[in-house]
Protein backbone atom coordinates (compact mmCIF):
# COMPACT_ATOMS: atom_id res chain seq x y z
CA UNK A 1 0.00 0.00 0.00
CA UNK A 2 1.35 3.41 -0.95
CA UNK A 3 2.02 5.86 1.88
CA UNK A 4 -0.17 8.55 0.34
CA UNK A 5 -2.98 7.67 -2.02
CA UNK A 6 -4.98 9.98 -4.24
CA UNK A 7 -7.47 9.55 -7.04
CA UNK A 8 -5.40 10.54 -10.11
CA UNK A 9 -8.42 11.93 -11.96
CA UNK A 10 -8.62 13.75 -14.25
CA UNK A 11 -11.42 15.83 -12.85
CA UNK A 12 -12.97 17.87 -15.66
CA UNK A 13 -15.28 20.53 -14.24
CA UNK A 14 -16.95 23.67 -15.64
CA UNK A 15 -16.01 27.10 -14.42
CA UNK A 16 -17.83 27.99 -11.23
CA UNK A 17 -18.18 24.39 -10.08
CA UNK A 18 -17.20 23.08 -6.66
CA UNK A 19 -14.76 20.18 -6.68
CA UNK A 20 -13.37 18.06 -3.86
CA UNK A 21 -10.23 15.96 -3.72
CA UNK A 22 -9.50 13.27 -1.18
CA UNK A 23 -6.32 11.70 0.04
CA UNK A 24 -5.49 8.93 2.52
CA UNK A 25 -2.20 8.28 4.26
CA UNK A 26 -0.92 5.12 5.86
CA UNK A 27 1.60 6.37 8.45
CA UNK A 28 -0.29 7.16 11.65
CA UNK A 29 2.82 8.96 12.97
CA UNK A 30 2.49 11.66 10.31
CA UNK A 31 2.52 15.11 11.88
CA UNK A 32 2.19 17.68 9.13
CA UNK A 33 -0.07 17.76 6.11
CA UNK A 34 -0.15 19.91 3.02
CA UNK A 35 -1.66 20.42 -0.38
CA UNK A 36 0.74 21.43 -3.12
CA UNK A 37 -0.18 22.62 -6.58
CA UNK A 38 1.90 21.68 -9.61
CA UNK A 39 1.42 23.23 -13.02
CA UNK A 40 2.47 21.29 -16.10
CA UNK A 41 6.28 20.88 -16.26
CA UNK A 42 6.77 23.19 -13.26
CA UNK A 43 7.83 22.65 -9.66
CA UNK A 44 5.32 21.95 -6.88
CA UNK A 45 4.23 25.01 -4.92
CA UNK A 46 2.64 25.02 -1.49
CA UNK A 47 -1.07 25.70 -1.71
CA UNK A 48 -1.93 25.37 1.94
CA UNK A 49 -1.21 23.53 5.14
CA UNK A 50 -3.91 21.29 6.58
CA UNK A 51 -4.99 21.33 10.23
CA UNK A 52 -7.34 19.15 12.22
CA UNK A 53 -9.53 22.16 12.87
CA UNK A 54 -9.85 22.74 9.16
CA UNK A 55 -8.61 25.82 7.41
CA UNK A 56 -9.80 28.05 4.65
CA UNK A 57 -7.97 30.32 2.24
CA UNK A 58 -10.34 32.14 -0.03
CA UNK A 59 -12.03 29.58 -2.28
CA UNK A 60 -9.95 26.72 -0.88
CA UNK A 61 -10.83 24.69 2.21
CA UNK A 62 -8.67 21.89 3.60
CA UNK A 63 -9.63 19.36 6.23
CA UNK A 64 -7.78 16.68 8.14
CA UNK A 65 -9.31 13.66 9.87
CA UNK A 66 -6.54 12.03 11.91
CA UNK A 67 -8.71 9.14 13.07
CA UNK A 68 -9.47 8.12 9.49
CA UNK A 69 -6.07 9.27 8.18
CA UNK A 70 -7.87 11.26 5.54
CA UNK A 71 -7.22 14.69 4.04
CA UNK A 72 -9.48 16.69 1.76
CA UNK A 73 -9.34 19.79 -0.39
CA UNK A 74 -12.43 21.66 -1.54
CA UNK A 75 -12.29 24.26 -4.29
CA UNK A 76 -15.31 26.50 -4.68
CA UNK A 77 -16.20 28.63 -7.71
CA UNK A 78 -13.51 26.99 -9.87
CA UNK A 79 -11.51 29.22 -12.18
CA UNK A 80 -9.71 28.30 -15.39
CA UNK A 81 -6.48 29.15 -13.58
CA UNK A 82 -7.14 26.38 -11.05
CA UNK A 83 -6.30 23.80 -13.72
CA UNK A 84 -3.28 21.95 -12.35
CA UNK A 85 -2.25 18.80 -10.51
CA UNK A 86 -2.92 18.85 -6.78
CA UNK A 87 -0.49 16.88 -4.66
CA UNK A 88 -1.34 15.61 -1.21
CA UNK A 89 1.74 15.67 1.03
CA UNK A 90 2.48 14.36 4.53
CA UNK A 91 5.56 14.40 6.69
CA UNK A 92 6.51 12.82 9.99
CA UNK A 93 7.64 16.02 11.70
CA UNK A 94 6.73 19.66 12.00
CA UNK A 95 10.34 20.76 11.48
CA UNK A 96 12.13 21.12 8.19
CA UNK A 97 14.34 18.07 8.43
CA UNK A 98 12.01 15.25 7.54
CA UNK A 99 11.15 14.31 3.98
CA UNK A 100 7.91 15.18 2.30
CA UNK A 101 5.92 12.16 1.16
CA UNK A 102 3.87 12.95 -1.91
CA UNK A 103 0.85 11.31 -3.43
CA UNK A 104 0.75 10.85 -7.20
CA UNK A 105 -1.44 13.88 -7.56
CA UNK A 106 -4.95 14.59 -8.81
CA UNK A 107 -5.28 16.36 -12.12
CA UNK A 108 -7.92 19.07 -12.40
CA UNK A 109 -9.08 20.67 -15.63
CA UNK A 110 -11.48 23.57 -15.36
CA UNK A 111 -13.34 24.08 -18.61
CA UNK A 112 -14.90 27.32 -19.88
CA UNK B 1 15.50 37.14 -1.12
CA UNK B 2 16.58 34.67 -3.80
CA UNK B 3 14.73 31.42 -4.27
CA UNK B 4 16.09 27.98 -5.08
CA UNK B 5 17.94 27.77 -8.37
CA UNK B 6 18.84 24.59 -10.20
CA UNK B 7 21.09 23.93 -13.14
CA UNK B 8 20.97 22.84 -15.82
CA UNK B 9 17.27 23.08 -16.69
CA UNK B 10 17.40 20.29 -19.23
CA UNK B 11 19.90 17.54 -19.92
CA UNK B 12 20.17 14.57 -22.24
CA UNK B 13 22.54 11.75 -21.33
CA UNK B 14 23.31 8.31 -22.66
CA UNK B 15 22.73 5.14 -20.66
CA UNK B 16 25.80 4.33 -18.57
CA UNK B 17 27.01 7.91 -18.31
CA UNK B 18 27.30 9.97 -15.15
CA UNK B 19 25.50 13.25 -14.40
CA UNK B 20 25.84 16.05 -11.85
CA UNK B 21 22.93 18.33 -11.05
CA UNK B 22 23.33 21.51 -9.02
CA UNK B 23 21.17 23.43 -6.58
CA UNK B 24 21.56 26.74 -4.77
CA UNK B 25 19.37 26.94 -1.71
CA UNK B 26 17.18 29.83 -0.71
CA UNK B 27 18.93 32.48 1.32
CA UNK B 28 18.92 31.51 5.01
CA UNK B 29 17.96 27.87 4.39
CA UNK B 30 20.44 25.29 5.72
CA UNK B 31 18.87 22.03 4.54
CA UNK B 32 18.63 20.71 1.01
CA UNK B 33 16.52 17.79 -0.16
CA UNK B 34 16.44 16.13 -3.55
CA UNK B 35 13.40 14.52 -5.15
CA UNK B 36 12.88 12.52 -8.33
CA UNK B 37 9.60 12.93 -10.18
CA UNK B 38 8.93 10.47 -12.97
CA UNK B 39 6.22 11.25 -15.49
CA UNK B 40 2.76 10.88 -13.99
CA UNK B 41 4.10 10.30 -10.47
CA UNK B 42 4.51 12.40 -7.37
CA UNK B 43 8.02 13.44 -6.32
CA UNK B 44 9.98 10.71 -4.51
CA UNK B 45 12.49 11.58 -1.79
CA UNK B 46 16.08 10.75 -2.71
CA UNK B 47 18.08 12.22 0.21
CA UNK B 48 18.59 15.25 2.38
CA UNK B 49 21.67 17.19 3.45
CA UNK B 50 22.17 19.28 6.56
CA UNK B 51 25.51 20.81 7.55
CA UNK B 52 27.23 19.02 4.69
CA UNK B 53 26.13 15.58 5.94
CA UNK B 54 23.49 13.27 4.51
CA UNK B 55 20.82 12.97 7.21
CA UNK B 56 18.09 11.02 5.49
CA UNK B 57 17.77 8.84 2.43
CA UNK B 58 14.91 7.36 0.46
CA UNK B 59 14.80 4.09 -1.41
CA UNK B 60 17.42 4.88 -4.04
CA UNK B 61 20.54 2.85 -4.90
CA UNK B 62 24.07 4.00 -3.96
CA UNK B 63 24.74 5.23 -7.47
CA UNK B 64 22.67 8.24 -6.40
CA UNK B 65 24.98 10.36 -4.26
CA UNK B 66 25.22 13.95 -3.19
CA UNK B 67 27.16 16.74 -1.58
CA UNK B 68 26.37 19.87 0.35
CA UNK B 69 28.82 22.75 0.46
CA UNK B 70 29.50 25.25 3.26
CA UNK B 71 27.28 27.81 1.53
CA UNK B 72 24.46 25.20 1.68
CA UNK B 73 24.38 24.66 -2.08
CA UNK B 74 24.22 21.03 -3.16
CA UNK B 75 24.95 18.57 -5.93
CA UNK B 76 23.20 15.37 -6.93
CA UNK B 77 25.36 12.83 -8.75
CA UNK B 78 24.00 9.81 -10.57
CA UNK B 79 26.38 7.18 -11.89
CA UNK B 80 25.74 4.46 -14.46
CA UNK B 81 22.60 6.12 -15.75
CA UNK B 82 19.64 3.90 -16.63
CA UNK B 83 16.69 4.68 -18.87
CA UNK B 84 14.41 4.74 -15.81
CA UNK B 85 16.44 7.61 -14.36
CA UNK B 86 14.71 9.89 -16.87
CA UNK B 87 12.72 12.27 -14.69
CA UNK B 88 12.38 15.76 -13.29
CA UNK B 89 14.87 16.21 -10.44
CA UNK B 90 13.72 18.71 -7.86
CA UNK B 91 15.75 20.38 -5.17
CA UNK B 92 14.05 21.84 -2.12
CA UNK B 93 15.60 23.93 0.61
CA UNK B 94 14.30 24.40 4.13
CA UNK B 95 15.23 25.33 7.68
CA UNK B 96 15.76 22.51 10.13
CA UNK B 97 14.49 24.56 13.02
CA UNK B 98 11.39 26.62 13.07
CA UNK B 99 8.25 26.65 11.02
CA UNK B 100 7.82 24.24 8.17
CA UNK B 101 8.69 25.69 4.83
CA UNK B 102 10.10 23.96 1.81
CA UNK B 103 10.94 25.96 -1.29
CA UNK B 104 11.37 24.03 -4.51
CA UNK B 105 13.56 24.90 -7.44
CA UNK B 106 12.13 24.65 -10.93
CA UNK B 107 13.95 21.36 -11.46
CA UNK B 108 16.27 19.70 -13.93
CA UNK B 109 14.64 17.55 -16.57
CA UNK B 110 16.95 14.62 -17.29
CA UNK B 111 16.43 12.39 -20.30
CA UNK B 112 18.47 9.20 -20.57
CA UNK B 113 18.61 7.67 -24.03
Coordinates of C-alpha atoms in Angstrom, one line a residue:
Chain A
X1 CA 0.0 0.0 0.0
X2 CA 1.3 3.4 -1.0
X3 CA 2.0 5.9 1.9
X4 CA -0.2 8.6 0.3
X5 CA -3.0 7.7 -2.0
X6 CA -5.0 10.0 -4.2
X7 CA -7.5 9.6 -7.0
X8 CA -5.4 10.5 -10.1
X9 CA -8.4 11.9 -12.0
X10 CA -8.6 13.8 -14.2
X11 CA -11.4 15.8 -12.9
X12 CA -13.0 17.9 -15.7
X13 CA -15.3 20.5 -14.2
X14 CA -17.0 23.7 -15.6
X15 CA -16.0 27.1 -14.4
X16 CA -17.8 28.0 -11.2
X17 CA -18.2 24.4 -10.1
X18 CA -17.2 23.1 -6.7
X19 CA -14.8 20.2 -6.7
X20 CA -13.4 18.1 -3.9
X21 CA -10.2 16.0 -3.7
X22 CA -9.5 13.3 -1.2
X23 CA -6.3 11.7 0.0
X24 CA -5.5 8.9 2.5
X25 CA -2.2 8.3 4.3
X26 CA -0.9 5.1 5.9
X27 CA 1.6 6.4 8.5
X28 CA -0.3 7.2 11.6
X29 CA 2.8 9.0 13.0
X30 CA 2.5 11.7 10.3
X31 CA 2.5 15.1 11.9
X32 CA 2.2 17.7 9.1
X33 CA -0.1 17.8 6.1
X34 CA -0.1 19.9 3.0
X35 CA -1.7 20.4 -0.4
X36 CA 0.7 21.4 -3.1
X37 CA -0.2 22.6 -6.6
X38 CA 1.9 21.7 -9.6
X39 CA 1.4 23.2 -13.0
X40 CA 2.5 21.3 -16.1
X41 CA 6.3 20.9 -16.3
X42 CA 6.8 23.2 -13.3
X43 CA 7.8 22.7 -9.7
X44 CA 5.3 22.0 -6.9
X45 CA 4.2 25.0 -4.9
X46 CA 2.6 25.0 -1.5
X47 CA -1.1 25.7 -1.7
X48 CA -1.9 25.4 1.9
X49 CA -1.2 23.5 5.1
X50 CA -3.9 21.3 6.6
X51 CA -5.0 21.3 10.2
X52 CA -7.3 19.1 12.2
X53 CA -9.5 22.2 12.9
X54 CA -9.9 22.7 9.2
X55 CA -8.6 25.8 7.4
X56 CA -9.8 28.0 4.6
X57 CA -8.0 30.3 2.2
X58 CA -10.3 32.1 0.0
X59 CA -12.0 29.6 -2.3
X60 CA -9.9 26.7 -0.9
X61 CA -10.8 24.7 2.2
X62 CA -8.7 21.9 3.6
X63 CA -9.6 19.4 6.2
X64 CA -7.8 16.7 8.1
X65 CA -9.3 13.7 9.9
X66 CA -6.5 12.0 11.9
X67 CA -8.7 9.1 13.1
X68 CA -9.5 8.1 9.5
X69 CA -6.1 9.3 8.2
X70 CA -7.9 11.3 5.5
X71 CA -7.2 14.7 4.0
X72 CA -9.5 16.7 1.8
X73 CA -9.3 19.8 -0.4
X74 CA -12.4 21.7 -1.5
X75 CA -12.3 24.3 -4.3
X76 CA -15.3 26.5 -4.7
X77 CA -16.2 28.6 -7.7
X78 CA -13.5 27.0 -9.9
X79 CA -11.5 29.2 -12.2
X80 CA -9.7 28.3 -15.4
X81 CA -6.5 29.1 -13.6
X82 CA -7.1 26.4 -11.0
X83 CA -6.3 23.8 -13.7
X84 CA -3.3 22.0 -12.4
X85 CA -2.2 18.8 -10.5
X86 CA -2.9 18.9 -6.8
X87 CA -0.5 16.9 -4.7
X88 CA -1.3 15.6 -1.2
X89 CA 1.7 15.7 1.0
X90 CA 2.5 14.4 4.5
X91 CA 5.6 14.4 6.7
X92 CA 6.5 12.8 10.0
X93 CA 7.6 16.0 11.7
X94 CA 6.7 19.7 12.0
X95 CA 10.3 20.8 11.5
X96 CA 12.1 21.1 8.2
X97 CA 14.3 18.1 8.4
X98 CA 12.0 15.3 7.5
X99 CA 11.2 14.3 4.0
X100 CA 7.9 15.2 2.3
X101 CA 5.9 12.2 1.2
X102 CA 3.9 13.0 -1.9
X103 CA 0.9 11.3 -3.4
X104 CA 0.8 10.8 -7.2
X105 CA -1.4 13.9 -7.6
X106 CA -4.9 14.6 -8.8
X107 CA -5.3 16.4 -12.1
X108 CA -7.9 19.1 -12.4
X109 CA -9.1 20.7 -15.6
X110 CA -11.5 23.6 -15.4
X111 CA -13.3 24.1 -18.6
X112 CA -14.9 27.3 -19.9
Chain B
X1 CA 15.5 37.1 -1.1
X2 CA 16.6 34.7 -3.8
X3 CA 14.7 31.4 -4.3
X4 CA 16.1 28.0 -5.1
X5 CA 17.9 27.8 -8.4
X6 CA 18.8 24.6 -10.2
X7 CA 21.1 23.9 -13.1
X8 CA 21.0 22.8 -15.8
X9 CA 17.3 23.1 -16.7
X10 CA 17.4 20.3 -19.2
X11 CA 19.9 17.5 -19.9
X12 CA 20.2 14.6 -22.2
X13 CA 22.5 11.8 -21.3
X14 CA 23.3 8.3 -22.7
X15 CA 22.7 5.1 -20.7
X16 CA 25.8 4.3 -18.6
X17 CA 27.0 7.9 -18.3
X18 CA 27.3 10.0 -15.1
X19 CA 25.5 13.2 -14.4
X20 CA 25.8 16.1 -11.8
X21 CA 22.9 18.3 -11.1
X22 CA 23.3 21.5 -9.0
X23 CA 21.2 23.4 -6.6
X24 CA 21.6 26.7 -4.8
X25 CA 19.4 26.9 -1.7
X26 CA 17.2 29.8 -0.7
X27 CA 18.9 32.5 1.3
X28 CA 18.9 31.5 5.0
X29 CA 18.0 27.9 4.4
X30 CA 20.4 25.3 5.7
X31 CA 18.9 22.0 4.5
X32 CA 18.6 20.7 1.0
X33 CA 16.5 17.8 -0.2
X34 CA 16.4 16.1 -3.6
X35 CA 13.4 14.5 -5.2
X36 CA 12.9 12.5 -8.3
X37 CA 9.6 12.9 -10.2
X38 CA 8.9 10.5 -13.0
X39 CA 6.2 11.3 -15.5
X40 CA 2.8 10.9 -14.0
X41 CA 4.1 10.3 -10.5
X42 CA 4.5 12.4 -7.4
X43 CA 8.0 13.4 -6.3
X44 CA 10.0 10.7 -4.5
X45 CA 12.5 11.6 -1.8
X46 CA 16.1 10.8 -2.7
X47 CA 18.1 12.2 0.2
X48 CA 18.6 15.3 2.4
X49 CA 21.7 17.2 3.4
X50 CA 22.2 19.3 6.6
X51 CA 25.5 20.8 7.6
X52 CA 27.2 19.0 4.7
X53 CA 26.1 15.6 5.9
X54 CA 23.5 13.3 4.5
X55 CA 20.8 13.0 7.2
X56 CA 18.1 11.0 5.5
X57 CA 17.8 8.8 2.4
X58 CA 14.9 7.4 0.5
X59 CA 14.8 4.1 -1.4
X60 CA 17.4 4.9 -4.0
X61 CA 20.5 2.9 -4.9
X62 CA 24.1 4.0 -4.0
X63 CA 24.7 5.2 -7.5
X64 CA 22.7 8.2 -6.4
X65 CA 25.0 10.4 -4.3
X66 CA 25.2 14.0 -3.2
X67 CA 27.2 16.7 -1.6
X68 CA 26.4 19.9 0.3
X69 CA 28.8 22.8 0.5
X70 CA 29.5 25.3 3.3
X71 CA 27.3 27.8 1.5
X72 CA 24.5 25.2 1.7
X73 CA 24.4 24.7 -2.1
X74 CA 24.2 21.0 -3.2
X75 CA 25.0 18.6 -5.9
X76 CA 23.2 15.4 -6.9
X77 CA 25.4 12.8 -8.8
X78 CA 24.0 9.8 -10.6
X79 CA 26.4 7.2 -11.9
X80 CA 25.7 4.5 -14.5
X81 CA 22.6 6.1 -15.8
X82 CA 19.6 3.9 -16.6
X83 CA 16.7 4.7 -18.9
X84 CA 14.4 4.7 -15.8
X85 CA 16.4 7.6 -14.4
X86 CA 14.7 9.9 -16.9
X87 CA 12.7 12.3 -14.7
X88 CA 12.4 15.8 -13.3
X89 CA 14.9 16.2 -10.4
X90 CA 13.7 18.7 -7.9
X91 CA 15.8 20.4 -5.2
X92 CA 14.1 21.8 -2.1
X93 CA 15.6 23.9 0.6
X94 CA 14.3 24.4 4.1
X95 CA 15.2 25.3 7.7
X96 CA 15.8 22.5 10.1
X97 CA 14.5 24.6 13.0
X98 CA 11.4 26.6 13.1
X99 CA 8.3 26.7 11.0
X100 CA 7.8 24.2 8.2
X101 CA 8.7 25.7 4.8
X102 CA 10.1 24.0 1.8
X103 CA 10.9 26.0 -1.3
X104 CA 11.4 24.0 -4.5
X105 CA 13.6 24.9 -7.4
X106 CA 12.1 24.6 -10.9
X107 CA 13.9 21.4 -11.5
X108 CA 16.3 19.7 -13.9
X109 CA 14.6 17.6 -16.6
X110 CA 16.9 14.6 -17.3
X111 CA 16.4 12.4 -20.3
X112 CA 18.5 9.2 -20.6
X113 CA 18.6 7.7 -24.0

